[in-house]
Amino acid sequence: MMTGSESPEDFEAFAITSTPAIEDIAIAPKHDAPQHGPRPLPLFLDILWKETQNDTVFRAKAFEGLKKYQWAKRTKRELKAAIVATAGSARLLHYGGAGRPIIFVPSLINPHVVLDLSDRNSLIGYLRERGLNVYLVDWGFPLAEDRELGLAEHVTQRLLPLLADLKEPPVLAGYCLGGTMTAAACAMMETSALVMIAAPWDFDGFPPPDRERILALWDKAKPMCERLGYVPMEVLQSGFWTLDPGRTIRKYAAFADMPEGFDAANAFIVVEDWANEGAPLTYAAGCDLFERLYGANESGKGQWQVGGEMIDPAGLQCPFLNVISNTDHIVPAASASRGGKELRLDSGHVGMIVGGRAREQLWTPLAEWLLESNRR
């Protein structure tokens, strides 16, 4: 048990981390095994220290939860889908089913598996059980030659080629930044419907202090990212933590008291592993995200072009389901695109996909809308 009097440096002996040398790599080091710790760990420890400076008991509990998470046993889950197309490092995964194809497009930030997290917690699996023909995009791990692949090029050179051989116009369903990019794809190909789930569009809708912090983070990180040729996942994670540092620590303290092997503990481990993994962004995609979207708000001002097309989800002719959460702190409701049929939730950005109320709030109404769109 920690006494609460130690300094952050004292804990680096037991806090597992890895900092591989950047050599003989594609675009960044690719870990063969999960790190099993918050990334970047030094920043996490700094946040923990500051958030618990007046409560040594809470501090000890948070460190106990961190150590418990790092050493928890894990079982590798096998892919339950067929790889039906590739484009660069990206893959299109088919989970089976017949009828109109429904293509889920995750964010470039964090792995695609949040949409198929576990056998007991999978939006994709649920929709497949409802009889829908479901596909999932895996963006993969960018290569060195992908340095100049911006957000638009991810659409034109990755997403569109993945979908080129589909036999009929698909439903495109994008989550988070994947929803922003999916709207662009809908403007450039024939689709039967669009779903945007917690997708940022009008960046003027972000609270000014949050937006300023994110842009300040990019201003500091950009010179390093330019030299590397990519944006490390740690840079992005740091931005998320600054939005609610207290919650970042509280969840680890709560995990310390969860009985091992129970559903809540297992769910925490799986979600945190997902949040602490992920490929880097290409340098060009990072510039686009932080400068053209967060900074200039090109999408919200109607100035974002992809493949020569001006992108406006509200102007698309296909049916459009716009999923917006009133309590999302990562992508605030005010930043969502206007238009379409709105499905309003009261859930966190990740919780709406994998949380305890996800089936009730999102999975079921989304399935009903998709089934109805198949009948049109």
One Martini backbone bead per residue (centre of mass of N, CA, C, O) as a GRO file, in nm:
protein
  376
    1MET     BB    1   0.097   0.036   0.022
    2MET     BB    2   0.053   0.361  -0.015
    3THR     BB    3   0.112   0.664   0.169
    4GLY     BB    4   0.129   0.956  -0.009
    5SER     BB    5   0.451   1.067   0.013
    6GLU     BB    6   0.530   1.026  -0.258
    7SER     BB    7   0.672   1.064  -0.554
    8PRO     BB    8   0.640   1.018  -0.885
    9GLU     BB    9   0.921   0.877  -0.918
   10ASP     BB   10   0.863   0.631  -0.722
   11PHE     BB   11   0.654   0.488  -0.943
   12GLU     BB   12   0.830   0.405  -1.199
   13ALA     BB   13   0.907   0.113  -1.110
   14PHE     BB   14   0.593  -0.003  -1.133
   15ALA     BB   15   0.532   0.163  -1.388
   16ILE     BB   16   0.453   0.052  -1.683
   17THR     BB   17   0.665   0.107  -1.967
   18SER     BB   18   0.741   0.239  -2.307
   19THR     BB   19   1.043   0.360  -2.507
   20PRO     BB   20   1.106   0.328  -2.809
   21ALA     BB   21   1.304   0.338  -3.057
   22ILE     BB   22   1.334   0.524  -3.363
   23GLU     BB   23   1.371   0.237  -3.558
   24ASP     BB   24   1.293   0.046  -3.802
   25ILE     BB   25   1.025   0.187  -3.921
   26ALA     BB   26   0.758   0.318  -4.038
   27ILE     BB   27   0.619   0.572  -3.852
   28ALA     BB   28   0.613   0.398  -3.585
   29PRO     BB   29   0.600   0.234  -3.314
   30LYS     BB   30   0.508  -0.114  -3.286
   31HIS     BB   31   0.342  -0.290  -3.066
   32ASP     BB   32   0.323  -0.626  -2.966
   33ALA     BB   33   0.224  -0.512  -2.687
   34PRO     BB   34   0.061  -0.388  -2.454
   35GLN     BB   35   0.127  -0.154  -2.208
   36HIS     BB   36  -0.060  -0.132  -1.954
   37GLY     BB   37  -0.094   0.193  -1.965
   38PRO     BB   38  -0.097   0.504  -1.948
   39ARG     BB   39  -0.091   0.746  -2.224
   40PRO     BB   40   0.125   0.921  -2.085
   41LEU     BB   41   0.257   0.834  -1.790
   42PRO     BB   42   0.390   1.094  -1.675
   43LEU     BB   43   0.130   1.263  -1.700
   44PHE     BB   44  -0.053   1.092  -1.527
   45LEU     BB   45   0.116   1.125  -1.268
   46ASP     BB   46   0.088   1.431  -1.256
   47ILE     BB   47  -0.217   1.441  -1.235
   48LEU     BB   48  -0.246   1.267  -0.986
   49TRP     BB   49  -0.083   1.446  -0.796
   50LYS     BB   50  -0.263   1.703  -0.825
   51GLU     BB   51  -0.555   1.568  -0.765
   52THR     BB   52  -0.423   1.445  -0.462
   53GLN     BB   53  -0.280   1.663  -0.268
   54ASN     BB   54  -0.538   1.662  -0.038
   55ASP     BB   55  -0.546   1.319  -0.067
   56THR     BB   56  -0.385   1.041   0.036
   57VAL     BB   57  -0.600   0.819   0.011
   58PHE     BB   58  -0.673   0.867  -0.284
   59ARG     BB   59  -0.392   0.830  -0.394
   60ALA     BB   60  -0.355   0.535  -0.310
   61LYS     BB   61  -0.601   0.430  -0.469
   62ALA     BB   62  -0.505   0.512  -0.751
   63PHE     BB   63  -0.243   0.341  -0.747
   64GLU     BB   64  -0.383   0.073  -0.703
   65GLY     BB   65  -0.544   0.080  -0.970
   66LEU     BB   66  -0.305   0.099  -1.160
   67LYS     BB   67  -0.163  -0.165  -1.081
   68LYS     BB   68  -0.404  -0.352  -1.133
   69TYR     BB   69  -0.427  -0.289  -1.435
   70GLN     BB   70  -0.137  -0.367  -1.531
   71TRP     BB   71  -0.169  -0.682  -1.399
   72ALA     BB   72  -0.390  -0.779  -1.555
   73LYS     BB   73  -0.558  -1.018  -1.704
   74ARG     BB   74  -0.547  -1.137  -2.049
   75THR     BB   75  -0.749  -1.200  -2.347
   76LYS     BB   76  -0.731  -1.287  -2.657
   77ARG     BB   77  -0.909  -1.170  -2.940
   78GLU     BB   78  -1.066  -1.282  -3.206
   79LEU     BB   79  -1.137  -1.241  -3.524
   80LYS     BB   80  -1.495  -1.207  -3.656
   81ALA     BB   81  -1.381  -1.150  -3.958
   82ALA     BB   82  -1.360  -1.055  -4.292
   83ILE     BB   83  -1.127  -0.974  -4.536
   84VAL     BB   84  -1.240  -0.780  -4.833
   85ALA     BB   85  -1.041  -0.521  -4.811
   86THR     BB   86  -0.779  -0.298  -4.939
   87ALA     BB   87  -0.592   0.020  -4.841
   88GLY     BB   88  -0.314  -0.005  -4.773
   89SER     BB   89  -0.356  -0.028  -4.422
   90ALA     BB   90  -0.644  -0.072  -4.484
   91ARG     BB   91  -0.958  -0.232  -4.375
   92LEU     BB   92  -1.230  -0.456  -4.460
   93LEU     BB   93  -1.481  -0.576  -4.243
   94HIS     BB   94  -1.679  -0.879  -4.233
   95TYR     BB   95  -1.967  -1.002  -4.031
   96GLY     BB   96  -2.201  -1.048  -4.207
   97GLY     BB   97  -2.470  -1.096  -4.405
   98ALA     BB   98  -2.757  -0.948  -4.553
   99GLY     BB   99  -2.792  -0.699  -4.772
  100ARG     BB  100  -2.741  -0.397  -4.699
  101PRO     BB  101  -2.463  -0.226  -4.655
  102ILE     BB  102  -2.288  -0.152  -4.341
  103ILE     BB  103  -2.058   0.112  -4.274
  104PHE     BB  104  -1.812   0.139  -4.034
  105VAL     BB  105  -1.650   0.447  -3.913
  106PRO     BB  106  -1.389   0.528  -3.747
  107SER     BB  107  -1.164   0.675  -3.596
  108LEU     BB  108  -0.824   0.767  -3.608
  109ILE     BB  109  -0.869   0.758  -3.301
  110ASN     BB  110  -0.820   0.487  -3.206
  111PRO     BB  111  -0.946   0.193  -3.226
  112HIS     BB  112  -1.203   0.008  -3.387
  113VAL     BB  113  -1.292  -0.192  -3.140
  114VAL     BB  114  -1.517  -0.026  -2.996
  115LEU     BB  115  -1.742  -0.160  -3.199
  116ASP     BB  116  -1.586  -0.454  -3.100
  117LEU     BB  117  -1.493  -0.523  -2.792
  118SER     BB  118  -1.683  -0.779  -2.720
  119ASP     BB  119  -1.892  -1.041  -2.680
  120ARG     BB  120  -2.070  -0.848  -2.463
  121ASN     BB  121  -1.958  -0.565  -2.625
  122SER     BB  122  -2.126  -0.508  -2.935
  123LEU     BB  123  -2.250  -0.328  -3.182
  124ILE     BB  124  -2.196  -0.508  -3.423
  125GLY     BB  125  -2.313  -0.772  -3.302
  126TYR     BB  126  -2.599  -0.667  -3.258
  127LEU     BB  127  -2.665  -0.597  -3.554
  128ARG     BB  128  -2.622  -0.883  -3.658
  129GLU     BB  129  -2.851  -1.010  -3.482
  130ARG     BB  130  -3.067  -0.818  -3.643
  131GLY     BB  131  -2.977  -0.878  -3.964
  132LEU     BB  132  -2.732  -0.719  -4.044
  133ASN     BB  133  -2.492  -0.586  -4.285
  134VAL     BB  134  -2.168  -0.578  -4.150
  135TYR     BB  135  -1.911  -0.329  -4.141
  136LEU     BB  136  -1.548  -0.255  -4.082
  137VAL     BB  137  -1.311  -0.015  -4.034
  138ASP     BB  138  -0.949  -0.044  -4.062
  139TRP     BB  139  -0.688   0.181  -4.067
  140GLY     BB  140  -0.442   0.110  -3.921
  141PHE     BB  141  -0.086   0.146  -3.992
  142PRO     BB  142   0.104   0.383  -4.080
  143LEU     BB  143   0.328   0.479  -4.315
  144ALA     BB  144   0.586   0.663  -4.420
  145GLU     BB  145   0.437   0.745  -4.701
  146ASP     BB  146   0.181   0.881  -4.523
  147ARG     BB  147   0.250   1.167  -4.419
  148GLU     BB  148   0.055   1.328  -4.655
  149LEU     BB  149  -0.207   1.204  -4.524
  150GLY     BB  150  -0.492   1.336  -4.504
  151LEU     BB  151  -0.818   1.350  -4.451
  152ALA     BB  152  -0.898   1.350  -4.749
  153GLU     BB  153  -0.709   1.105  -4.828
  154HIS     BB  154  -0.855   0.900  -4.649
  155VAL     BB  155  -1.101   0.909  -4.831
  156THR     BB  156  -0.981   0.881  -5.135
  157GLN     BB  157  -0.735   0.647  -5.060
  158ARG     BB  158  -0.918   0.454  -4.863
  159LEU     BB  159  -1.229   0.445  -4.836
  160LEU     BB  160  -1.327   0.434  -5.132
  161PRO     BB  161  -1.163   0.178  -5.219
  162LEU     BB  162  -1.296  -0.017  -5.012
  163LEU     BB  163  -1.599   0.040  -5.161
  164ALA     BB  164  -1.585  -0.022  -5.477
  165ASP     BB  165  -1.708  -0.348  -5.467
  166LEU     BB  166  -1.981  -0.293  -5.406
  167LYS     BB  167  -2.311  -0.389  -5.511
  168GLU     BB  168  -2.427  -0.150  -5.328
  169PRO     BB  169  -2.545   0.104  -5.173
  170PRO     BB  170  -2.450   0.225  -4.876
  171VAL     BB  171  -2.427   0.255  -4.543
  172LEU     BB  172  -2.291   0.529  -4.359
  173ALA     BB  173  -2.110   0.493  -4.038
  174GLY     BB  174  -1.990   0.744  -3.814
  175TYR     BB  175  -1.737   0.790  -3.561
  176CYS     BB  176  -1.662   1.077  -3.492
  177LEU     BB  177  -1.427   1.146  -3.714
  178GLY     BB  178  -1.561   0.933  -3.897
  179GLY     BB  179  -1.815   1.108  -3.949
  180THR     BB  180  -1.683   1.341  -4.093
  181MET     BB  181  -1.563   1.159  -4.325
  182THR     BB  182  -1.832   1.027  -4.416
  183ALA     BB  183  -1.963   1.278  -4.530
  184ALA     BB  184  -1.759   1.300  -4.761
  185ALA     BB  185  -1.817   1.026  -4.895
  186CYS     BB  186  -2.121   1.087  -4.958
  187ALA     BB  187  -2.042   1.322  -5.166
  188MET     BB  188  -1.867   1.091  -5.364
  189MET     BB  189  -2.105   0.874  -5.338
  190GLU     BB  190  -2.323   0.623  -5.348
  191THR     BB  191  -2.590   0.632  -5.111
  192SER     BB  192  -2.851   0.535  -4.875
  193ALA     BB  193  -2.699   0.643  -4.606
  194LEU     BB  194  -2.650   0.842  -4.298
  195VAL     BB  195  -2.427   0.819  -4.007
  196MET     BB  196  -2.377   1.032  -3.718
  197ILE     BB  197  -2.155   0.976  -3.434
  198ALA     BB  198  -2.027   1.200  -3.254
  199ALA     BB  199  -1.963   1.437  -3.472
  200PRO     BB  200  -1.755   1.671  -3.567
  201TRP     BB  201  -1.811   2.014  -3.718
  202ASP     BB  202  -1.861   2.268  -3.523
  203PHE     BB  203  -1.590   2.417  -3.363
  204ASP     BB  204  -1.745   2.662  -3.229
  205GLY     BB  205  -1.894   2.453  -3.018
  206PHE     BB  206  -1.662   2.467  -2.846
  207PRO     BB  207  -1.526   2.542  -2.575
  208PRO     BB  208  -1.293   2.777  -2.560
  209PRO     BB  209  -1.096   2.651  -2.350
  210ASP     BB  210  -1.067   2.376  -2.493
  211ARG     BB  211  -0.968   2.480  -2.765
  212GLU     BB  212  -0.719   2.629  -2.659
  213ARG     BB  213  -0.576   2.381  -2.538
  214ILE     BB  214  -0.553   2.217  -2.799
  215LEU     BB  215  -0.394   2.433  -2.962
  216ALA     BB  216  -0.158   2.456  -2.762
  217LEU     BB  217  -0.068   2.164  -2.785
  218TRP     BB  218  -0.002   2.176  -3.089
  219ASP     BB  219   0.204   2.405  -3.081
  220LYS     BB  220   0.409   2.229  -2.913
  221ALA     BB  221   0.403   1.953  -3.095
  222LYS     BB  222   0.461   2.013  -3.397
  223PRO     BB  223   0.773   2.009  -3.430
  224MET     BB  224   0.800   1.712  -3.354
  225CYS     BB  225   0.599   1.594  -3.564
  226GLU     BB  226   0.752   1.694  -3.813
  227ARG     BB  227   1.007   1.526  -3.761
  228LEU     BB  228   0.860   1.243  -3.748
  229GLY     BB  229   0.573   1.235  -3.935
  230TYR     BB  230   0.390   1.230  -3.670
  231VAL     BB  231   0.119   1.167  -3.430
  232PRO     BB  232   0.116   1.078  -3.135
  233MET     BB  233  -0.104   0.937  -2.924
  234GLU     BB  234  -0.014   1.101  -2.669
  235VAL     BB  235  -0.110   1.377  -2.768
  236LEU     BB  236  -0.413   1.310  -2.778
  237GLN     BB  237  -0.450   1.209  -2.488
  238SER     BB  238  -0.369   1.471  -2.350
  239GLY     BB  239  -0.614   1.629  -2.450
  240PHE     BB  240  -0.833   1.463  -2.308
  241TRP     BB  241  -0.734   1.498  -2.011
  242THR     BB  242  -0.774   1.815  -1.995
  243LEU     BB  243  -1.093   1.812  -1.984
  244ASP     BB  244  -1.084   1.572  -1.724
  245PRO     BB  245  -0.870   1.498  -1.485
  246GLY     BB  246  -1.038   1.386  -1.250
  247ARG     BB  247  -1.165   1.143  -1.396
  248THR     BB  248  -0.903   0.998  -1.471
  249ILE     BB  249  -0.853   0.921  -1.163
  250ARG     BB  250  -1.122   0.812  -1.043
  251LYS     BB  251  -1.141   0.546  -1.210
  252TYR     BB  252  -0.892   0.413  -1.072
  253ALA     BB  253  -0.997   0.419  -0.785
  254ALA     BB  254  -1.250   0.249  -0.843
  255PHE     BB  255  -1.102  -0.008  -0.950
  256ALA     BB  256  -0.972  -0.099  -0.680
  257ASP     BB  257  -1.279  -0.204  -0.573
  258MET     BB  258  -1.300  -0.415  -0.787
  259PRO     BB  259  -1.374  -0.722  -0.849
  260GLU     BB  260  -1.223  -0.974  -0.971
  261GLY     BB  261  -1.389  -1.089  -1.273
  262PHE     BB  262  -1.592  -0.888  -1.304
  263ASP     BB  263  -1.764  -0.707  -1.524
  264ALA     BB  264  -1.662  -0.422  -1.444
  265ALA     BB  265  -1.360  -0.488  -1.452
  266ASN     BB  266  -1.342  -0.599  -1.738
  267ALA     BB  267  -1.449  -0.344  -1.877
  268PHE     BB  268  -1.229  -0.151  -1.789
  269ILE     BB  269  -0.989  -0.292  -1.922
  270VAL     BB  270  -1.088  -0.287  -2.216
  271VAL     BB  271  -1.128   0.020  -2.244
  272GLU     BB  272  -0.840   0.110  -2.157
  273ASP     BB  273  -0.687  -0.041  -2.372
  274TRP     BB  274  -0.813   0.112  -2.602
  275ALA     BB  275  -0.732   0.407  -2.504
  276ASN     BB  276  -0.404   0.312  -2.495
  277GLU     BB  277  -0.423   0.276  -2.789
  278GLY     BB  278  -0.291   0.329  -3.108
  279ALA     BB  279  -0.234   0.499  -3.374
  280PRO     BB  280  -0.100   0.729  -3.544
  281LEU     BB  281  -0.091   1.019  -3.701
  282THR     BB  282  -0.050   1.178  -3.955
  283TYR     BB  283   0.076   1.477  -4.012
  284ALA     BB  284  -0.146   1.585  -4.204
  285ALA     BB  285  -0.388   1.506  -4.024
  286GLY     BB  286  -0.306   1.683  -3.787
  287CYS     BB  287  -0.318   1.953  -3.932
  288ASP     BB  288  -0.612   1.935  -4.016
  289LEU     BB  289  -0.742   1.901  -3.741
  290PHE     BB  290  -0.611   2.156  -3.588
  291GLU     BB  291  -0.626   2.383  -3.823
  292ARG     BB  292  -0.888   2.337  -4.010
  293LEU     BB  293  -1.083   2.267  -3.772
  294TYR     BB  294  -1.022   2.376  -3.488
  295GLY     BB  295  -0.921   2.651  -3.594
  296ALA     BB  296  -1.095   2.731  -3.877
  297ASN     BB  297  -1.366   2.579  -3.926
  298GLU     BB  298  -1.434   2.466  -4.217
  299SER     BB  299  -1.684   2.293  -4.177
  300GLY     BB  300  -1.874   2.499  -4.023
  301LYS     BB  301  -1.821   2.724  -4.274
  302GLY     BB  302  -1.824   2.574  -4.560
  303GLN     BB  303  -1.484   2.506  -4.648
  304TRP     BB  304  -1.474   2.196  -4.687
  305GLN     BB  305  -1.265   2.001  -4.898
  306VAL     BB  306  -1.319   1.695  -5.101
  307GLY     BB  307  -1.232   1.623  -5.405
  308GLY     BB  308  -1.378   1.914  -5.484
  309GLU     BB  309  -1.586   1.896  -5.248
  310MET     BB  310  -1.835   2.037  -5.075
  311ILE     BB  311  -1.909   1.990  -4.731
  312ASP     BB  312  -2.265   1.894  -4.643
  313PRO     BB  313  -2.475   1.708  -4.465
  314ALA     BB  314  -2.747   1.878  -4.493
  315GLY     BB  315  -2.727   1.852  -4.831
  316LEU     BB  316  -2.800   1.572  -4.845
  317GLN     BB  317  -3.022   1.327  -5.004
  318CYS     BB  318  -2.994   1.129  -4.794
  319PRO     BB  319  -3.049   0.969  -4.534
  320PHE     BB  320  -3.020   1.115  -4.185
  321LEU     BB  321  -2.844   1.027  -3.890
  322ASN     BB  322  -2.816   1.227  -3.583
  323VAL     BB  323  -2.592   1.168  -3.325
  324ILE     BB  324  -2.652   1.323  -2.999
  325SER     BB  325  -2.494   1.445  -2.704
  326ASN     BB  326  -2.556   1.632  -2.408
  327THR     BB  327  -2.288   1.476  -2.239
  328ASP     BB  328  -2.050   1.544  -2.431
  329HIS     BB  329  -1.700   1.635  -2.384
  330ILE     BB  330  -1.556   1.574  -2.659
  331VAL     BB  331  -1.841   1.612  -2.834
  332PRO     BB  332  -2.031   1.853  -2.842
  333ALA     BB  333  -2.345   1.929  -2.937
  334ALA     BB  334  -2.266   2.214  -3.069
  335SER     BB  335  -2.068   2.054  -3.294
  336ALA     BB  336  -2.279   1.953  -3.460
  337SER     BB  337  -2.454   1.885  -3.713
  338ARG     BB  338  -2.691   1.978  -3.912
  339GLY     BB  339  -2.950   1.781  -3.958
  340GLY     BB  340  -3.158   1.550  -3.986
  341LYS     BB  341  -3.219   1.293  -3.773
  342GLU     BB  342  -3.247   1.313  -3.435
  343LEU     BB  343  -3.044   1.153  -3.176
  344ARG     BB  344  -3.082   1.185  -2.837
  345LEU     BB  345  -2.848   1.190  -2.568
  346ASP     BB  346  -2.722   1.071  -2.226
  347SER     BB  347  -2.386   1.048  -2.294
  348GLY     BB  348  -2.088   0.954  -2.340
  349HIS     BB  349  -1.864   0.912  -2.588
  350VAL     BB  350  -1.814   0.605  -2.502
  351GLY     BB  351  -2.074   0.512  -2.355
  352MET     BB  352  -2.262   0.502  -2.609
  353ILE     BB  353  -2.110   0.230  -2.707
  354VAL     BB  354  -2.019   0.068  -2.400
  355GLY     BB  355  -2.223   0.120  -2.198
  356GLY     BB  356  -2.488   0.035  -1.990
  357ARG     BB  357  -2.691   0.224  -2.199
  358ALA     BB  358  -2.634   0.161  -2.502
  359ARG     BB  359  -2.865  -0.022  -2.593
  360GLU     BB  360  -3.094   0.178  -2.527
  361GLN     BB  361  -2.984   0.455  -2.659
  362LEU     BB  362  -2.847   0.325  -2.940
  363TRP     BB  363  -2.866   0.039  -3.058
  364THR     BB  364  -3.174   0.012  -3.097
  365PRO     BB  365  -3.246   0.274  -3.258
  366LEU     BB  366  -3.040   0.216  -3.481
  367ALA     BB  367  -3.154  -0.052  -3.580
  368GLU     BB  368  -3.435   0.054  -3.655
  369TRP     BB  369  -3.338   0.259  -3.866
  370LEU     BB  370  -3.186   0.057  -4.049
  371LEU     BB  371  -3.426  -0.129  -4.108
  372GLU     BB  372  -3.598   0.093  -4.236
  373SER     BB  373  -3.392   0.170  -4.462
  374ASN     BB  374  -3.409  -0.118  -4.600
  375ARG     BB  375  -3.725  -0.071  -4.685
  376ARG     BB  376  -3.684   0.170  -4.903
   0.00000   0.00000   0.00000
